[in-house]
Coordinates of C-alpha atoms in Angstrom, one line a residue:
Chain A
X1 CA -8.1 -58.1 -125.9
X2 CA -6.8 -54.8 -127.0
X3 CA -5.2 -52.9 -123.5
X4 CA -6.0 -49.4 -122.8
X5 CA -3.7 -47.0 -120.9
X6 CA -4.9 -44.0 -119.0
X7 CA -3.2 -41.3 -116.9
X8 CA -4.3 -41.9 -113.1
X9 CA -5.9 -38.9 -112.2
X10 CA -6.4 -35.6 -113.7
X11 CA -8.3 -32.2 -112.4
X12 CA -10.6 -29.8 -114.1
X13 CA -12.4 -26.5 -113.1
X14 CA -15.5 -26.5 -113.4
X15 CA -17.5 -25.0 -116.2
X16 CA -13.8 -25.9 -118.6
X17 CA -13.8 -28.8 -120.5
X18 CA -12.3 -32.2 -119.7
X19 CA -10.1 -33.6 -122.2
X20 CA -9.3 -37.2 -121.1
X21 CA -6.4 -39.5 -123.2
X22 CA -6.9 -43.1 -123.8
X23 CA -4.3 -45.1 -126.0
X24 CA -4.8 -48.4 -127.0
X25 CA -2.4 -49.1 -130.1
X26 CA -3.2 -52.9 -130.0
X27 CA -6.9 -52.1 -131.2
X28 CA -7.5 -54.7 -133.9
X29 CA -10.2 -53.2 -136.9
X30 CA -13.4 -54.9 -135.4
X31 CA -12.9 -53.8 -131.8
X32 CA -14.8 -50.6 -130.1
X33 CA -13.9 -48.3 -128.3
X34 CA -16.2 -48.0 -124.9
X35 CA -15.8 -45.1 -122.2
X36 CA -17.6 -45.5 -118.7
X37 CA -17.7 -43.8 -115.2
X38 CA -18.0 -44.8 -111.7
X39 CA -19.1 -42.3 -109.0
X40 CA -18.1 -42.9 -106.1
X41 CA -19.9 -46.0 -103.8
X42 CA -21.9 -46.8 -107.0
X43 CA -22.1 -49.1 -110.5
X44 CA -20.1 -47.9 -113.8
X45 CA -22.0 -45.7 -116.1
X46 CA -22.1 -45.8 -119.9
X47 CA -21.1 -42.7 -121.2
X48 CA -20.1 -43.2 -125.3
X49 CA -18.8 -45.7 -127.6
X50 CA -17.2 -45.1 -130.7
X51 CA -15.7 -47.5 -133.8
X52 CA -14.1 -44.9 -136.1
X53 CA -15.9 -41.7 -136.2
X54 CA -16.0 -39.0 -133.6
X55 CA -19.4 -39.5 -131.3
X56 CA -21.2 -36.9 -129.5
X57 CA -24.2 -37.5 -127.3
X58 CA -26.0 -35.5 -124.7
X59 CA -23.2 -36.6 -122.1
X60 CA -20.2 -36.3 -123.6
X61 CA -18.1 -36.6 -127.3
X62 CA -15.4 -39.1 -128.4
X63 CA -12.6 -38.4 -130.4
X64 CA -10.6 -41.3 -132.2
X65 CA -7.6 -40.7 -134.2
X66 CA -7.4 -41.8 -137.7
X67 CA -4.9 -45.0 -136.9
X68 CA -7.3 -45.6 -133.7
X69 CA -4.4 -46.4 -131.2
X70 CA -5.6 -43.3 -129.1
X71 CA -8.8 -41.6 -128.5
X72 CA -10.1 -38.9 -125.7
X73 CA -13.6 -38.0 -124.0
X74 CA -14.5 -35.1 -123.5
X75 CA -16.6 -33.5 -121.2
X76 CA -17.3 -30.0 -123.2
X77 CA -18.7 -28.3 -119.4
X78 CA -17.5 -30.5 -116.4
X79 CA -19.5 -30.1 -113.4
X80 CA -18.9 -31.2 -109.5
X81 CA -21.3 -34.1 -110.5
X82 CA -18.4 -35.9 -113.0
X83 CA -16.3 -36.4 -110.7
X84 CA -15.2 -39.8 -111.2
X85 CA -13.5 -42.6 -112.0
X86 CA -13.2 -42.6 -116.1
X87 CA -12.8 -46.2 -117.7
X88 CA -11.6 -46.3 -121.8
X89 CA -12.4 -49.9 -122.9
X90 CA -11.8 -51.8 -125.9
X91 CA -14.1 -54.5 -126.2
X92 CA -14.0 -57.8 -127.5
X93 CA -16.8 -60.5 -128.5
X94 CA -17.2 -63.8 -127.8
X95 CA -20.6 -65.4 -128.8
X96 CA -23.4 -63.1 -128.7
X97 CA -22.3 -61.4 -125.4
X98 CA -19.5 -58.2 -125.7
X99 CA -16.7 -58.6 -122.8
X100 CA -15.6 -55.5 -121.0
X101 CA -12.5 -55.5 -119.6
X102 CA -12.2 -52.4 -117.0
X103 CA -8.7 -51.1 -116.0
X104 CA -8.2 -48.8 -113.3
X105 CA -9.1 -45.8 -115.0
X106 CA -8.2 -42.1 -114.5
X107 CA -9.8 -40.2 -111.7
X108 CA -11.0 -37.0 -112.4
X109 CA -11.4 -34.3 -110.0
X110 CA -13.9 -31.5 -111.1
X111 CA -12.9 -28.6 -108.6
X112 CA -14.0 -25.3 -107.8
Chain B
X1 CA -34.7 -47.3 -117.3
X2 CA -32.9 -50.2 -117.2
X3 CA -33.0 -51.6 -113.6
X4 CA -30.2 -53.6 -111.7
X5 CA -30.6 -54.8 -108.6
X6 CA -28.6 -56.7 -105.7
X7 CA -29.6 -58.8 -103.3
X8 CA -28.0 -56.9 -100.6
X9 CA -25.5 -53.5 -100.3
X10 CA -23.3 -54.8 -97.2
X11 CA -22.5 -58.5 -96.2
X12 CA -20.4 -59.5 -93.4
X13 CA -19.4 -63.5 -93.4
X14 CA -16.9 -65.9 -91.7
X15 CA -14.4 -67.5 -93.4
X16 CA -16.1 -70.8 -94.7
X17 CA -19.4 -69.8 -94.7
X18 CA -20.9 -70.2 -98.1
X19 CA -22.8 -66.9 -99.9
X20 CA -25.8 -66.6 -102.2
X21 CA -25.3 -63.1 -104.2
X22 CA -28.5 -62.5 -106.7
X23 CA -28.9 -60.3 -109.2
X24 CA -32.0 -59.5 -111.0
X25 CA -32.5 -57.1 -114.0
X26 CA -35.7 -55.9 -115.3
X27 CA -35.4 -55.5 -119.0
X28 CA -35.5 -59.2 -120.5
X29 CA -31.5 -58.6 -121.3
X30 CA -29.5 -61.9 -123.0
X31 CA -26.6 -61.2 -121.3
X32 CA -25.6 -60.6 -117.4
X33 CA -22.3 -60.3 -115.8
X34 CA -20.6 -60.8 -112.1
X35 CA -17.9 -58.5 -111.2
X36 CA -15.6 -57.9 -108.2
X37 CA -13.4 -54.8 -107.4
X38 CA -10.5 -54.1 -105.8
X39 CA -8.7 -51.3 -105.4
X40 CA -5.9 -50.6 -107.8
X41 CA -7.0 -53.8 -109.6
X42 CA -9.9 -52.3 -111.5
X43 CA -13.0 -54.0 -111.9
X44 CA -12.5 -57.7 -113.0
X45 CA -14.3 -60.3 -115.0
X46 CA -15.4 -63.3 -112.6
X47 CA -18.6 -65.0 -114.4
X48 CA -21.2 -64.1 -117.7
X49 CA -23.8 -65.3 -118.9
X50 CA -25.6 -65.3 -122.7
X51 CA -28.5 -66.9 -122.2
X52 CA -30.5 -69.6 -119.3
X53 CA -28.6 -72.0 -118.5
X54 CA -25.4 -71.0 -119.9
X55 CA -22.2 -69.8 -118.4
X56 CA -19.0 -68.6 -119.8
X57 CA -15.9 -68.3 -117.1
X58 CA -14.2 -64.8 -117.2
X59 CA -11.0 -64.1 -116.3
X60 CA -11.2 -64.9 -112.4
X61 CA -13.6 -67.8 -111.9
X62 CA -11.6 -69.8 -109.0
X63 CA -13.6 -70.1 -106.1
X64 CA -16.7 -68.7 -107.6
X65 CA -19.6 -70.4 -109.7
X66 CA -22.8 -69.1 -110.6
X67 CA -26.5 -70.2 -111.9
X68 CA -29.2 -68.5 -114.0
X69 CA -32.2 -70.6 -114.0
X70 CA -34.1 -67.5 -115.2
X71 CA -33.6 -64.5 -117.4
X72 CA -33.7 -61.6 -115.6
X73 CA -31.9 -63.6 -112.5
X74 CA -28.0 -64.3 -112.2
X75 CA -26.5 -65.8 -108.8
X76 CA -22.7 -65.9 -108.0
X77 CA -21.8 -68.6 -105.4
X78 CA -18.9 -68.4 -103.1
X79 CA -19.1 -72.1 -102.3
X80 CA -16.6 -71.6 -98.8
X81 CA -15.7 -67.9 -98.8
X82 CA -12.3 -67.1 -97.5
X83 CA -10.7 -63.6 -96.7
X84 CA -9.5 -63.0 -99.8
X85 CA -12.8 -62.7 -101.3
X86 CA -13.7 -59.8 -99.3
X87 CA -14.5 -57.2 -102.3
X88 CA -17.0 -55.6 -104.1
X89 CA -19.0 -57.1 -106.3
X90 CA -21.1 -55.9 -109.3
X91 CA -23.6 -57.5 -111.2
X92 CA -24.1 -56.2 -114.8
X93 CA -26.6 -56.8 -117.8
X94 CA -26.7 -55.9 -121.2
X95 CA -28.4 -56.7 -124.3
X96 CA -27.4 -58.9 -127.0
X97 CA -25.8 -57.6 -130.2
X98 CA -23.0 -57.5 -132.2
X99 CA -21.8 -54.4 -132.4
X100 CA -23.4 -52.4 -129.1
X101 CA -23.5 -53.3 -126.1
X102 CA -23.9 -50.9 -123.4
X103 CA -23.4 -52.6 -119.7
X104 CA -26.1 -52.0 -116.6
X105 CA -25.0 -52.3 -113.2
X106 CA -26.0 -53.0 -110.4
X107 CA -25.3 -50.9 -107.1
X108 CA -22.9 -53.3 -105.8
X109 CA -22.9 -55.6 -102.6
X110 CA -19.6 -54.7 -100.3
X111 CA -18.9 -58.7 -99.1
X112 CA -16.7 -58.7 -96.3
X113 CA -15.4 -61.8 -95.1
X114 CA -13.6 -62.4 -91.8

């Protein structure tokens, strides 16, 4: 599996965007790129996945560079509410179900 | 929605004792997952799933084994718990499918074990 590396923590006001870094330079050509959260005292979250192109959904949008080592989330109008743990995953497949393998992520602090 | 749930939020055991941790998902998924998390060590793989009756070891299966007689249910075992399996564990489903495949969890069930 392809390892990710995050900075620990980061801050953000609120209302500015959150621009969080993921590299992975091992990524091989079949593998995703995943991005979750974890709130404090509960499960991870799904936020956005992305293979080549740049994703956006109602939570958030991914950017992947054109080589794919590195890619960042953003969070166009963080609120209190994302404060959280932020997990970039590369995933890998074996039979029919996708492993995720979580690292330790980089903790955002959404302040006031 | 997609629902996850736990057999229990907090469990407090002795060293030896052995622990039943269920997992049921409501969304006839393929696939389910067992969890633990530390801190500093991120969340780590311990057991999955693909189908009844089949098991795949992830990358932390000593001590643990696990049993899904059913589809939506996924137990983890901790046959004679010691105290280095106090933890968190989460419990995860998904779908099956190539190229997707966005992870459910569960709220998690704090084991501590003395």
């Amino acid at each position: 599996d392809a390892k990710t590396t995050q900075p620990p923590s980061m801050d953000c006001a609120e209302g500015r965007a959150a621009n969080l870094p993921c590299n992975h330079s091992t990524i091989s050509g079949n593998e995703y790129v995943y991005w979750y959260r974890q709130i404090h005292s509960q499960g991870p979250q799904y936020i956005i996945h992305g293979l080549k192109n740049n994703e956006t959904n109602e939570m958030a949008s991914l950017i992947i560079t054109e080589d794919r080592k590195s890619s960042t989330l953003i969070l166009p109008h963080a609120t209190l509410r994302d404060t959280a743990v932020y997990y970039c995953i590369v995933s890998s497949h074996t039979g029919t179900a996708s492993k995720l393998t979580f690292g330790t992520g980089t903790r955002l602090q959404v302040t006031l | 929605d997609v629902k996850v749930t736990q057999s229990s939020r907090y469990l407090v055991k002795r060293t030896g004792e052995k622990v039943f941790l269920e997992c049921v998902q409501d969304m006839d998924h393929e696939n389910m997952f067992w969890y633990r998390q530390d801190p500093g060590l991120g969340l780590r793989l311990i057991y999955f799933s693909y189908d009844v009756k089949m098991k795949e070891k992830g990358d932390i299966p000593e001590g643990y084994s696990v049993s899904r007689e059913k589809k939506e249910r996924f137990s983890l075992i901790l046959e004679s718990t010691s105290t280095n399996q106090t933890s968190m564990y989460l419990c995860a489903s998904s779908s099956s499918g190539f190229s997707y495949n966005e992870q459910f969890f569960g709220p998690g069930t704090r084991l501590t074990v003395l």
